[in-house]
Structure formats: C-alpha cells, structure tokens
C-alpha cells in the first residue's frame, strides 16, 4: 500500500508508536479475548502498558453487559482492569441520555438487564425488559397503552425482540418529541468457529423502518464513545491509540476522533479489506484504513518486556 | 402540473379512459374499502365495470389473507368477485416460488396461516407458523437445528416475529444457495383514524440486515404481480388501468408495467406528493406520478351508469 497507512507494526516501530501515545483504547471481542478465552499474551500486554504508565481503556459496542460485568470477566481472565476503565454501550447510552440529551422522563427500552442497570445507575427509569407477546388484532396493537412519562425509545441488544416491541417502539416514536437512541449498528455478533447471530443493527433497522426516523447511535464509530472516555480521563487524541479488529467500527472511530489506529488480525477484518478501502479512493472508506496492523496484540509484548 | 400527467379524471374524460382499456386492476385497502367498510359507491363501480365487459382484478400487498378470504370479504361487502380475480402477496409468493424459482424443497416461513395455506395449495411445504421464543445463550442460537430440506426463506407479515425467528432465518440464509423471498416492502400497515402498525417491510429489513443479502420481493411495485395476472388472463398492458391509493407501490407498479395509472385520494397518498415527484426531475420518482386522479373511485360511477 502506498504512503504510510496500514504499516505492519513490528521491530523498532512498536516502541516508537507506544512512546508517541499516553493512552490506548482497546476493543474487546476479537482483540483481547474471543468468547470466553483471552487472546494469548493479551493480559500481559494490558498489564505491562499500565506498568509503563499508559492509561488503558476498553470500548465495546456490546450492550449486554454492565461495566462491572466486564471488569469481573476481565479480572477472571487475568487483566488488571477497574470498572471505571470500561466503556460499553450499555453504560455510554445511559451517559448519553443523561449528559447530552438531559433526558427528563422514562425510557421505553428494547434491551437487556445490563442496560436496565446502567440506566438505573444514572437515575433514569425505564419500562421494563423481557418478553412482550402479541395479543388481539391490528387495532389493538395500534392503540396499545403508552406510558405518558416515556420520552425516549432506546434500542440495544434484545433477545426478546418481538413484533409487539417493534410496534410499541413505533407508537412512541410517532410522537415527534420522543427521543430515539440506539446503542450501535453492528449487524452481526460474531461467535467462535465462524458462527454469528443477529446483532443490534438488525433490530434498530426494523425500528427505524417502522418509525420512519433515524436513531442517534452512541457506539463506535460515533465519536460519543471517545468523548465519554476523554471527558472523564482527560485524554489527548493526538497521544492516543485505538486498537481494534473491525475497520467499520474500531478503526473508523479512531479516524473520526483523530486517534492513531491499529488493526489486529485476531477478529473480523483483514488487511485485504483495509487495502480495498484505501484503493477505493473514497474519502469515507479511507477512514477505515488503519495506520498500523499486527497479527495479534501479543506482537506488542517484546517492546514492552524489553 | 405540466404535460398530461396527474390530470383530474372527470366529465367526458372518464368514459374516454374507460373505453381505452379492457382490464382494470384495483388495489384494495384505501381504494375499494377502508378496514371493514367499503368505500361508498365502490361495489357498484366494480360490478358495473364487469357488466360493461371489463376484466377486473384485485392486487394487494397484504399477505395476511388467502384469495378465498379476500373473495369472501368482498362478497360480504357487495362486490361480485371470484377468488380467481384476487391476487394477494400470499398467493403470488407461492406462485413465484412454484413457477419462477421452481422451488424443490421446504420453505422456512416468517408469515401467517394464510401464507401457509397458499403454499400448501401449490404443493410447497413449510416449517410451520406461530411463536418461536428464545432459549439458551448465543452459542445455542448460532447452532439452532436447521431443517436440511429448507431451500428458501420467505418473509411476509408475521405478528409472531421474534429474535429467534430472525436468527433462524439468518442461519438458513448463510447458506448461499438458500433462496430469499419477501412478500412486499410496505413499512407500515395503515389503519383507520390515521393509526398504523409496523408492516412487513420492517421485518424484511431486519432479516436482510442480518443475512447481508437482499430479498427478491413479489409485491407491488415489482412487476411479478402484474405478470401473474397477465399470464393467467391474457391482459394487454396497453389496454389496462391500475387504480391505487399509494404512489410508491400501486402507481409505480403501473408505470413499471406500462399500464395507465389512476390515483384515488381515499387512502394514503396525495396529489401534492405526486406533484413533488414530478417536479423532482428524478426519473425514478416520475414513475410515481399517476396519469389521472379521482377523489374516490365513486367518481367513475356517472360514466358507468350513463
């Protein structure tokens, strides 16, 4: 590839790049772990970065866990991580509603218990999670009772997503002053063995189509997630590295926020895809080309141990 | 409006237009009835057209009724209609799978009992309709048992739509040779009093997003629906009038198939919307401008009674 984009990060360059930053943001799945197993060497990398005085943060689009659940999982896998260093979309969505929207009212929530808990933690009430089965006929659906205190519809990952929930969200969103927020647009949740299940993006598309409105999303590649970290910890984008396995979320977030970007090949995206973005000549796609790539974040180990 | 598009159809022009056609295609909801009430004068219009020797057909994107259910409803409202004259997407979808796809295998169906019956009537088996609740965890969803005989995923209106159904559809569609067919893309089902509920288009969007594939749809504005009528009854497009209340489905179908088009204002679309399409200068949007419009199809009565 021409220019200085998408350079293999190894040898002396590793130390040079690490010396140029004070903070490192990591995506989680496909970067520091896959499913329930840590990427070999990842805990040492994280722990050594901290020992070298770097601020380390975790930014994940997955809305099915609270910060605490993530910190507990990380601890059990050998990562020395505090809850405050984890930014999942369940938490960020609650922060967005609280600090940006200054929401006064309840949330109609398509989401998980984790989202319920993160909303509660910032003092936002919601209408309850879980199944909502269909009853009656079309006219009953159209006149389903609405909670007059609801001022926002929030869509995250919801395994109980149903026609009735879609309908209820639409009836709220017909009210033009009802806010509409989504956690993220990931279309699939990748699992081990090349398998996957439908992601929040599918549910959000259905609600957007019904509502004939676009949701504001807080997850990567939207800059809110970085803003959230930066405002709490005083991160300077010029001296920050974003590490991720997806070009369309992680790397694009980094580009959108002026961070240095590093693609790791232990997850979804490939160098060939990055090259195709570069060669497209399309400026939007160029934002998905990382500055550097590694086979695994374990490639950072020698420089940190040296 | 400039030119001869979107002309008010009244006076001597009514007879002139009716004399120029042998067949008339009507959309149903918003055109000949609204909900459970016929549009005043509509039964007489239909019955008189037939008495004048016109062939009359009904083309509806609604997939929740069989041809027989439609014919029964029409009869009870005073329309002299035979089952063979009704083309709903439940029926057309079955015909599409049978005659165009020449499907040999089962259908994984997101749809209604009516769709099940129309598939059965052409000898196509499907996996069953009704609720499909979530169980277990992500890995269970990704390895949900698939029926090896399923060779097509079909999405119609399904009030039991759920995350599990979305997931099952996606797992089938990951198999590249699995066909993917939708009844229609209507985003909302309009009801009386300006109310609405989510339409099949929302469900189809969710499945398309998960599958990362586009479905082939059989409903308006796709020409298959007209092909279906034309092949069975020998309709000449030059001598056929399409009557509907929606610019983006009914009128566009007419334009796509080279039919004369008539907008009736008893349903969804307005003359102002048609004018905006015309003035856009965009060729795709011009297909949504009707040749003529009436306040109600009852405006055709004087010419038929005279």
mmCIF file of C-alpha atoms in Angstrom, chain A residues 188, chain B residues 172-179 211-213:
data_model
loop_
_atom_site.group_PDB
_atom_site.id
_atom_site.type_symbol
_atom_site.label_atom_id
_atom_site.label_comp_id
_atom_site.label_asym_id
_atom_site.label_seq_id
_atom_site.Cartn_x
_atom_site.Cartn_y
_atom_site.Cartn_z
ATOM 1 C CA UNK A 188 -23.946 -9.470 13.478
ATOM 2 C CA UNK B 172 -30.624 -20.569 6.750
ATOM 3 C CA UNK B 173 -29.576 -17.591 4.617
ATOM 4 C CA UNK B 174 -25.900 -18.023 5.477
ATOM 5 C CA UNK B 175 -26.230 -20.989 3.096
ATOM 6 C CA UNK B 176 -25.684 -19.173 -0.214
ATOM 7 C CA UNK B 177 -27.978 -21.486 -2.207
ATOM 8 C CA UNK B 178 -30.942 -20.757 0.064
ATOM 9 C CA UNK B 179 -33.488 -18.587 -1.796
ATOM 10 C CA UNK B 211 -28.353 -12.029 6.273
ATOM 11 C CA UNK B 212 -26.327 -9.341 4.492
ATOM 12 C CA UNK B 213 -28.407 -10.170 1.411
#
